[in-house]
Coordinates of N, CA and C in Angstrom, one line a residue:
M1121 N 92.8 42.6 -62.5 CA 92.9 41.2 -61.2 C 92.7 40.1 -62.1
T1122 N 93.9 39.2 -61.3 CA 93.7 37.5 -61.5 C 92.3 37.2 -60.7
I1123 N 91.7 36.6 -61.2 CA 90.5 35.7 -60.7 C 90.7 33.7 -60.9
D1124 N 90.7 33.3 -59.4 CA 91.1 32.3 -59.1 C 89.7 31.3 -59.5
L1125 N 89.9 30.6 -60.8 CA 88.7 30.0 -61.3 C 88.3 28.6 -60.3
A1126 N 89.2 28.5 -59.4 CA 88.4 27.2 -58.4 C 87.7 27.8 -57.2
P1127 N 86.5 27.8 -57.6 CA 85.4 28.5 -56.7 C 84.9 27.6 -55.5
W1128 N 84.8 28.6 -54.3 CA 84.0 27.8 -53.4 C 82.9 27.6 -53.5
F1129 N 82.5 26.0 -53.4 CA 81.1 25.8 -53.8 C 79.8 25.3 -53.0
L1130 N 79.2 26.5 -52.5 CA 78.1 26.2 -51.5 C 76.9 25.4 -52.2
G1131 N 76.3 24.1 -51.4 CA 75.4 23.6 -52.5 C 74.5 22.6 -51.2
T1132 N 73.7 22.0 -52.4 CA 72.9 21.2 -51.5 C 73.4 19.6 -52.2
E1133 N 72.6 18.4 -51.5 CA 73.5 17.4 -52.3 C 73.1 17.4 -53.5
A1134 N 71.8 17.6 -54.0 CA 71.3 17.6 -55.5 C 72.4 18.4 -56.4
A1135 N 72.7 19.3 -55.8 CA 73.7 20.5 -56.5 C 75.3 19.3 -56.5
G1136 N 75.4 18.4 -56.4 CA 76.4 17.7 -56.4 C 76.9 17.3 -57.3
D1137 N 76.4 17.0 -58.8 CA 76.2 16.9 -60.2 C 77.5 18.6 -60.8
L1138 N 76.3 19.3 -60.2 CA 77.3 20.9 -60.7 C 78.6 21.1 -60.2
A1139 N 78.9 20.7 -59.0 CA 80.4 21.0 -57.8 C 81.3 19.9 -59.0
A1140 N 80.8 19.4 -59.2 CA 81.1 17.3 -60.1 C 81.9 18.2 -61.1
Q1141 N 80.8 18.7 -62.0 CA 81.4 19.6 -63.4 C 82.2 20.6 -63.2
M1142 N 82.2 21.3 -62.0 CA 83.1 22.3 -62.0 C 84.6 21.8 -61.5
G1143 N 84.6 20.8 -60.9 CA 85.4 20.0 -60.3 C 86.4 20.4 -59.1
V1144 N 85.2 20.6 -58.4 CA 85.6 21.4 -56.9 C 84.7 20.8 -55.8
P1145 N 84.8 20.8 -54.2 CA 84.4 20.1 -53.4 C 83.0 21.1 -52.9
L1146 N 81.8 20.0 -52.6 CA 80.8 21.1 -52.4 C 80.4 20.8 -50.8
T1147 N 80.1 22.0 -50.3 CA 80.4 22.1 -49.2 C 78.9 22.0 -48.7
L1148 N 78.2 21.2 -48.0 CA 77.2 21.1 -47.5 C 75.8 22.4 -47.0
V1149 N 75.1 22.7 -47.8 CA 74.0 23.8 -47.0 C 73.1 22.6 -46.4
P1150 N 73.1 23.0 -44.7 CA 71.7 22.7 -44.0 C 70.6 22.4 -44.7
T1151 N 69.9 21.3 -45.1 CA 68.7 20.9 -45.9 C 67.5 21.0 -44.4
E1152 N 66.9 21.7 -44.4 CA 65.8 21.3 -43.4 C 64.5 21.5 -43.7
V1153 N 63.4 20.9 -43.0 CA 62.3 21.0 -43.5 C 61.4 21.9 -42.4
F1154 N 61.3 23.1 -43.1 CA 60.4 24.0 -42.0 C 58.7 23.7 -41.6
D1155 N 59.0 24.0 -41.1 CA 57.0 24.1 -39.9 C 56.6 25.4 -39.8
E1156 N 55.4 25.8 -38.6 CA 54.8 26.5 -38.9 C 55.4 27.4 -37.9
A1157 N 56.5 27.2 -37.2 CA 56.8 27.7 -35.8 C 58.8 27.6 -36.2
W1158 N 58.9 27.3 -37.1 CA 60.3 27.6 -38.0 C 61.1 27.0 -36.9
S1159 N 60.8 25.9 -36.7 CA 61.4 25.4 -35.8 C 63.2 24.9 -36.0
P1160 N 63.4 24.8 -37.3 CA 65.0 24.5 -37.7 C 65.4 26.0 -37.8
G1161 N 64.8 26.7 -37.8 CA 65.1 28.4 -37.9 C 66.6 28.3 -37.5
R1162 N 66.5 28.4 -36.1 CA 67.7 28.4 -34.8 C 69.0 27.6 -35.3
D1163 N 68.5 26.0 -35.7 CA 69.9 24.9 -36.7 C 70.6 25.6 -37.7
L1164 N 69.8 26.5 -38.3 CA 70.4 27.2 -39.7 C 71.3 28.3 -39.2
E1165 N 70.7 29.0 -38.5 CA 71.3 30.3 -38.0 C 72.6 30.3 -37.6
A1166 N 72.6 29.2 -36.4 CA 74.2 28.8 -36.0 C 74.8 27.8 -37.3
W1167 N 74.7 27.1 -38.3 CA 75.5 27.1 -39.2 C 75.9 28.4 -39.9
R1168 N 75.1 29.4 -40.4 CA 75.7 30.6 -40.5 C 76.5 31.2 -40.1
E1169 N 76.5 31.3 -38.7 CA 77.0 32.1 -37.5 C 78.3 31.5 -37.6
G1170 N 78.7 30.2 -37.8 CA 79.9 29.0 -37.8 C 80.4 29.5 -39.3
E1171 N 79.8 29.9 -40.5 CA 80.5 30.0 -41.4 C 80.9 31.2 -42.0
V1172 N 79.9 32.5 -41.4 CA 80.2 33.3 -42.2 C 81.6 34.1 -42.3
N1173 N 82.7 33.5 -40.6 CA 83.9 34.0 -41.2 C 84.8 32.4 -41.0
G1174 N 86.0 33.0 -42.0 CA 86.4 32.3 -42.5 C 87.3 32.4 -44.1
E1175 N 87.7 31.4 -44.5 CA 88.7 31.5 -45.4 C 87.9 32.3 -46.7
R1176 N 88.3 33.0 -47.5 CA 88.0 34.2 -48.7 C 88.3 33.3 -49.9
Y1177 N 87.2 33.7 -50.7 CA 87.6 33.2 -52.1 C 87.7 34.2 -53.1
D1178 N 88.3 33.8 -54.4 CA 88.0 35.0 -55.2 C 86.2 35.0 -55.9
V1179 N 85.7 33.5 -55.9 CA 84.9 33.1 -56.6 C 83.7 32.2 -55.5
V1180 N 82.6 32.5 -55.6 CA 82.2 31.6 -54.5 C 80.7 31.4 -55.7
V1181 N 80.3 30.0 -55.6 CA 79.1 29.2 -56.1 C 77.8 29.2 -55.2
V1182 N 76.6 29.3 -55.4 CA 75.7 28.9 -54.5 C 74.8 28.5 -55.5
A1183 N 74.3 27.1 -54.9 CA 73.4 26.2 -55.6 C 72.7 25.4 -54.6
L1184 N 71.4 26.1 -54.4 CA 70.6 25.1 -53.2 C 69.4 24.5 -54.0
L1185 N 70.0 23.4 -54.8 CA 68.9 22.9 -55.8 C 67.7 22.0 -54.3
A1186 N 66.5 21.8 -54.5 CA 65.9 21.0 -53.8 C 66.1 19.6 -54.3
P1187 N 65.8 19.1 -53.4 CA 66.2 17.1 -53.4 C 65.0 16.8 -54.7
D1188 N 63.9 17.6 -54.4 CA 63.0 16.7 -55.4 C 61.9 18.1 -55.2
L1189 N 61.7 18.5 -57.2 CA 60.8 19.4 -57.5 C 59.8 18.7 -57.5
V1190 N 58.7 19.5 -57.1 CA 57.1 18.9 -56.9 C 56.3 19.9 -57.6
A1191 N 55.5 20.1 -58.5 CA 54.6 20.7 -59.2 C 53.5 20.5 -58.5
H1192 N 52.9 21.8 -57.8 CA 51.7 22.3 -57.5 C 50.8 23.0 -57.9
S1193 N 49.6 22.7 -57.9 CA 48.6 23.8 -58.3 C 48.3 24.7 -56.9
L1194 N 48.6 26.1 -57.7 CA 48.0 27.2 -56.7 C 46.8 26.4 -55.7
A1195 N 46.0 26.1 -56.1 CA 44.4 25.9 -55.3 C 44.0 25.0 -54.2
E1196 N 45.5 24.1 -54.7 CA 45.8 22.8 -53.7 C 47.1 23.2 -52.7
L1197 N 47.3 24.1 -52.7 CA 48.5 24.2 -52.0 C 48.2 23.5 -50.3
T1198 N 48.6 23.3 -49.4 CA 48.8 23.4 -48.0 C 49.5 23.9 -47.4
D1199 N 49.4 24.6 -46.0 CA 50.4 25.4 -45.7 C 51.8 24.4 -45.7
D1200 N 51.8 23.1 -45.2 CA 53.1 22.4 -45.1 C 53.8 22.4 -46.3
D1201 N 52.7 22.6 -47.7 CA 53.8 22.7 -49.0 C 54.5 24.1 -49.0
W1202 N 53.7 25.3 -48.4 CA 54.2 26.4 -48.5 C 55.8 26.5 -47.1
Y1203 N 56.1 26.0 -46.1 CA 57.0 26.3 -45.2 C 57.7 25.1 -45.9
A1204 N 57.7 24.0 -46.7 CA 58.4 23.2 -46.8 C 59.1 23.7 -48.1
Q1205 N 58.3 24.0 -49.4 CA 58.9 24.4 -50.4 C 59.0 25.9 -50.7
C1206 N 58.5 26.5 -50.0 CA 58.8 28.2 -50.3 C 59.7 28.7 -49.0
E1207 N 59.0 29.2 -48.0 CA 59.6 29.9 -46.6 C 60.7 29.0 -46.3
G1208 N 60.9 27.6 -46.2 CA 62.2 27.3 -45.8 C 63.6 26.9 -46.9
P1209 N 63.2 26.9 -48.1 CA 64.2 27.3 -48.8 C 64.7 28.6 -48.9
F1210 N 63.9 29.4 -49.2 CA 64.2 30.8 -48.9 C 65.4 31.3 -47.9
A1211 N 64.3 30.9 -46.4 CA 65.7 30.6 -45.4 C 66.9 30.6 -45.6
Q1212 N 67.1 29.5 -46.5 CA 68.0 28.6 -46.7 C 69.3 29.5 -47.6
W1213 N 68.5 29.6 -48.5 CA 69.1 30.7 -49.7 C 69.6 32.2 -49.0
F1214 N 68.9 32.6 -47.8 CA 69.3 33.7 -47.2 C 70.8 33.6 -46.6
A1215 N 70.4 32.1 -45.7 CA 71.5 32.2 -44.5 C 72.8 32.0 -45.8
A1216 N 72.6 30.9 -46.2 CA 74.5 30.7 -47.9 C 74.5 31.9 -48.6
L1217 N 73.5 32.9 -49.1 CA 73.9 33.8 -49.7 C 74.6 35.1 -48.8
T1218 N 74.3 35.2 -47.5 CA 75.0 36.0 -47.0 C 76.2 35.3 -46.4
V1219 N 76.1 34.4 -46.6 CA 77.8 33.7 -46.2 C 78.7 33.6 -47.4
A1220 N 78.2 33.5 -48.4 CA 79.0 33.7 -49.3 C 79.5 34.8 -49.8
T1221 N 78.7 36.2 -49.8 CA 79.0 37.3 -50.0 C 80.1 37.6 -48.7
E1222 N 80.3 37.4 -47.8 CA 80.9 38.1 -46.6 C 82.1 37.4 -46.5
R1223 N 82.4 35.9 -47.5 CA 83.8 35.3 -47.6 C 84.6 35.5 -49.1
C1224 N 83.5 35.9 -49.8 CA 84.1 36.6 -51.1 C 85.2 37.7 -51.0
N1225 N 86.4 37.5 -51.4 CA 87.4 38.5 -51.6 C 86.8 39.9 -52.4
D1226 N 87.5 41.1 -52.0 CA 87.0 42.1 -52.8 C 87.3 42.0 -54.1
R1227 N 86.4 42.6 -54.9 CA 86.5 42.9 -56.4 C 86.4 41.3 -56.8
G1228 N 85.8 40.1 -56.0 CA 85.5 38.9 -56.4 C 83.5 38.9 -56.9
V1229 N 83.9 37.4 -57.0 CA 82.6 37.1 -58.0 C 81.8 36.2 -56.8
V1230 N 80.6 36.3 -57.1 CA 79.4 35.6 -56.2 C 78.4 34.4 -57.4
I1231 N 77.9 33.6 -57.7 CA 77.1 33.3 -58.5 C 76.1 32.5 -58.0
A1232 N 74.6 32.5 -58.0 CA 73.7 31.8 -57.6 C 73.2 31.5 -58.8
F1233 N 73.2 29.8 -58.4 CA 72.5 29.2 -59.6 C 71.0 28.6 -58.9
C1234 N 69.9 28.8 -59.7 CA 68.5 28.4 -58.7 C 67.7 27.5 -60.0
D1235 N 67.1 27.0 -59.7 CA 65.8 26.3 -60.2 C 64.7 27.3 -60.7
R1236 N 64.7 27.8 -61.8 CA 63.7 28.9 -62.5 C 62.8 28.1 -63.2
P1237 N 61.5 27.6 -63.5 CA 60.5 27.8 -64.4 C 60.6 28.8 -65.1
V1238 N 60.6 28.2 -66.8 CA 60.5 29.3 -67.6 C 58.9 30.3 -67.3
P1239 N 59.1 31.1 -67.9 CA 58.0 31.8 -67.4 C 56.3 31.3 -67.9
K1240 N 56.6 31.3 -69.6 CA 55.5 30.4 -70.3 C 54.8 29.5 -69.9
D1241 N 56.1 28.6 -69.1 CA 55.7 26.9 -68.9 C 55.6 26.9 -67.4
S1242 N 55.4 27.8 -66.7 CA 55.7 27.8 -65.2 C 54.1 27.4 -64.7
G1243 N 53.4 27.1 -65.1 CA 52.4 26.3 -64.7 C 52.6 25.4 -63.5
N1244 N 51.5 25.6 -62.3 CA 51.9 24.9 -61.4 C 53.2 24.4 -60.5
W1245 N 54.1 25.4 -61.1 CA 55.3 25.5 -60.4 C 55.6 27.0 -59.6
A1246 N 54.5 27.4 -59.1 CA 54.5 28.7 -57.8 C 55.3 28.9 -57.0
L1247 N 55.1 27.9 -56.2 CA 56.6 27.6 -55.1 C 57.8 27.7 -55.9
T1248 N 58.4 27.3 -56.8 CA 59.7 27.5 -57.3 C 60.0 28.8 -58.2
A1249 N 58.7 28.8 -58.6 CA 58.9 30.3 -58.7 C 59.2 31.4 -57.9
C1250 N 58.1 31.4 -56.8 CA 58.5 32.4 -55.8 C 60.1 32.1 -55.1
V1251 N 60.3 31.5 -55.0 CA 61.7 31.1 -54.2 C 62.7 31.6 -55.3
S1252 N 62.4 31.1 -56.7 CA 63.6 31.8 -57.7 C 63.7 33.6 -57.3
D1253 N 62.2 34.2 -57.4 CA 62.1 35.6 -57.8 C 62.4 36.3 -56.0
G1254 N 62.6 35.8 -55.2 CA 63.3 35.8 -54.0 C 64.6 35.9 -54.1
V1255 N 65.0 34.7 -54.8 CA 66.7 35.0 -54.6 C 66.9 35.7 -55.5
E1256 N 66.5 36.2 -56.6 CA 66.8 37.3 -57.5 C 67.0 38.4 -56.6
L1257 N 66.1 39.0 -56.1 CA 65.9 39.7 -55.5 C 66.9 40.4 -54.3
M1258 N 67.3 39.0 -53.7 CA 68.5 38.9 -52.8 C 69.7 39.2 -53.3
V1259 N 69.7 38.6 -54.9 CA 71.1 38.8 -55.1 C 71.2 40.2 -55.6
R1260 N 70.2 41.0 -55.8 CA 70.6 42.2 -56.5 C 70.6 43.3 -55.2
S1261 N 69.8 42.9 -53.8 CA 70.3 43.5 -52.5 C 71.6 43.4 -52.3
L1262 N 72.1 42.0 -52.7 CA 73.2 41.9 -51.6 C 74.7 42.5 -52.7
A1263 N 74.2 42.2 -54.1 CA 75.4 43.4 -54.7 C 75.5 44.5 -54.5
L1264 N 74.1 45.4 -54.0 CA 74.2 46.6 -53.5 C 75.1 47.1 -52.2
I1265 N 74.7 46.1 -51.3 CA 75.4 46.0 -50.0 C 76.9 46.1 -50.3
H1266 N 77.4 45.1 -50.8 CA 78.7 44.7 -51.0 C 79.6 45.5 -52.5
E1267 N 78.7 46.6 -53.2 CA 79.0 47.3 -54.4 C 80.7 47.8 -54.0
A1268 N 80.9 48.5 -52.7 CA 81.8 49.4 -52.1 C 82.9 48.4 -52.2
R1269 N 83.0 46.9 -52.1 CA 84.1 46.3 -52.0 C 84.1 45.7 -53.5
G1270 N 83.5 46.2 -54.1 CA 83.6 46.0 -56.1 C 83.4 43.9 -55.9
V1271 N 82.6 44.0 -55.0 CA 81.7 42.2 -55.3 C 80.6 42.6 -55.9
R1272 N 81.1 41.5 -57.1 CA 79.6 40.9 -58.0 C 79.0 39.8 -57.3
V1273 N 77.3 40.0 -57.4 CA 76.6 38.8 -57.3 C 75.9 38.9 -58.4
H1274 N 75.6 37.3 -58.9 CA 74.6 37.5 -60.1 C 73.9 36.1 -60.0
F1275 N 73.0 36.1 -60.6 CA 72.0 34.9 -60.6 C 71.7 34.3 -62.0
V1276 N 71.3 32.9 -61.8 CA 70.9 32.2 -63.1 C 70.1 31.4 -63.0
G1277 N 68.7 31.8 -63.5 CA 67.8 30.7 -63.3 C 67.7 29.6 -64.1
T1278 N 67.5 28.6 -63.8 CA 67.9 27.2 -65.0 C 66.1 26.5 -65.0
P1279 N 65.8 26.3 -65.8 CA 64.2 25.0 -66.4 C 65.0 23.7 -66.1
A1280 N 66.4 23.6 -66.5 CA 66.9 22.1 -66.8 C 66.0 20.9 -66.0
R1281 N 66.5 21.1 -64.4 CA 65.5 20.2 -63.9 C 64.3 19.7 -63.9
I1282 N 63.4 21.2 -64.0 CA 62.4 21.2 -63.7 C 61.6 20.7 -65.1
E1283 N 62.5 20.4 -66.3 CA 62.0 19.7 -67.6 C 62.6 18.9 -67.8
G1284 N 63.2 17.9 -66.1 CA 63.8 16.3 -66.6 C 65.2 16.4 -67.1
K1285 N 65.5 17.6 -67.4 CA 66.9 17.6 -68.0 C 67.9 17.6 -67.2
S1286 N 69.4 17.0 -67.0 CA 70.5 17.6 -66.3 C 71.0 18.7 -66.6
H1287 N 71.4 19.6 -65.7 CA 72.4 20.8 -66.7 C 73.6 20.3 -67.6
A1288 N 73.5 21.4 -68.7 CA 74.9 21.0 -69.5 C 76.1 21.2 -69.2
Q1289 N 76.8 21.0 -69.5 CA 78.1 21.3 -69.2 C 78.7 22.3 -69.9
T1290 N 78.4 22.4 -71.3 CA 78.8 23.5 -71.6 C 77.9 24.4 -71.5
A1291 N 76.8 24.6 -71.2 CA 75.8 25.9 -70.6 C 76.3 26.4 -69.5
L1292 N 76.6 25.6 -68.4 CA 77.1 26.0 -67.1 C 78.3 26.7 -67.4
H1293 N 79.5 25.7 -67.9 CA 80.8 26.5 -68.0 C 80.9 27.6 -68.8
D1294 N 80.0 27.8 -70.2 CA 79.7 29.0 -70.6 C 79.5 30.4 -69.5
R1295 N 78.2 29.9 -69.1 CA 77.5 31.4 -68.0 C 78.7 31.6 -67.2
F1296 N 79.7 30.3 -66.2 CA 80.3 30.5 -65.5 C 81.4 31.5 -65.6
L1297 N 82.4 31.4 -66.7 CA 83.1 31.8 -67.5 C 83.4 33.3 -67.9
M1298 N 81.6 33.5 -68.4 CA 81.5 35.1 -69.1 C 81.3 35.7 -67.7
L1299 N 80.7 35.2 -66.3 CA 80.6 35.9 -65.1 C 81.8 36.4 -64.4
V1300 N 82.5 35.3 -64.3 CA 84.2 35.7 -63.9 C 85.1 36.3 -64.8
S1301 N 84.5 36.7 -65.6 CA 85.5 37.3 -66.8 C 85.8 39.1 -66.5
G1302 N 87.0 39.2 -67.1 CA 87.1 41.1 -67.0 C 86.3 41.3 -67.5
D1303 N 85.7 40.6 -69.4 CA 84.3 41.7 -69.4 C 83.1 41.9 -68.7
A1304 N 82.8 40.8 -67.7 CA 81.5 41.0 -67.0 C 81.8 42.3 -65.4
A1305 N 83.4 42.8 -65.2 CA 83.8 43.5 -64.3 C 82.8 44.5 -63.9
S1306 N 82.3 45.3 -64.9 CA 81.2 46.5 -65.3 C 79.8 45.9 -64.7
M1307 N 79.5 44.6 -64.5 CA 78.1 44.3 -64.3 C 78.2 44.0 -63.0
P1308 N 77.9 44.8 -61.5 CA 77.8 44.9 -60.4 C 76.8 43.5 -60.2
S1309 N 75.6 43.2 -61.1 CA 74.5 42.3 -60.8 C 74.2 41.9 -61.9
T1310 N 73.9 40.6 -62.4 CA 73.3 40.1 -63.8 C 72.5 38.7 -63.5
V1311 N 71.4 39.0 -64.2 CA 70.7 37.9 -63.9 C 70.1 37.3 -65.4
L1312 N 70.2 36.0 -65.5 CA 70.1 35.1 -66.4 C 69.4 34.0 -66.7
Y1313 N 68.6 33.7 -67.8 CA 67.9 32.8 -67.8 C 68.2 32.0 -68.7
E1314 N 68.6 30.8 -68.3 CA 69.1 29.8 -69.0 C 68.4 29.4 -70.2
G1315 N 67.2 29.5 -69.7 CA 65.8 28.6 -70.5 C 65.9 29.7 -71.1
E1316 N 66.3 31.0 -71.6 CA 65.7 31.5 -72.6 C 67.4 32.7 -73.2
M1317 N 68.0 31.2 -73.4 CA 69.7 31.8 -73.8 C 69.6 31.1 -75.2

């Protein structure tokens, strides 16, 4: 099967540099600030319902990078921190990944690029780690759901922004090409950690 290497890119404004590196336009996923009542949940669900049907793609990239990465001590977390930096982002990932997998062609590829601290350096990054762990599990689940269609769903965790670095174009390009290649066709779901490669 021939894979179209011009992917559909779903992301936040903070992922604009990644989309530019891949030479594709960025389709923005709404970034909402969640509260105790999950007030923006209806708007996010409306976006998902509006996007879940449409043109299909061989390759879909999802990168919901937070506008600001904030370190927090677990002992100092507030409820507002939890809603804004954990529950809200996870809901956004759920909406975006369900749209991505539904609009991926049979035998296509979905790749999730997610901020993730390297475990040995993860002190004070509990919320970021919590979101990335949840996204990894979601990727695995969606791979099983869409396995009958031959859709592969992959996760790439990266500590680059946490460490104050930009994503290296070569590293991104290598991971992207590896995951869309025919050599990866036997891997329905793969988890890669950029900081450990």
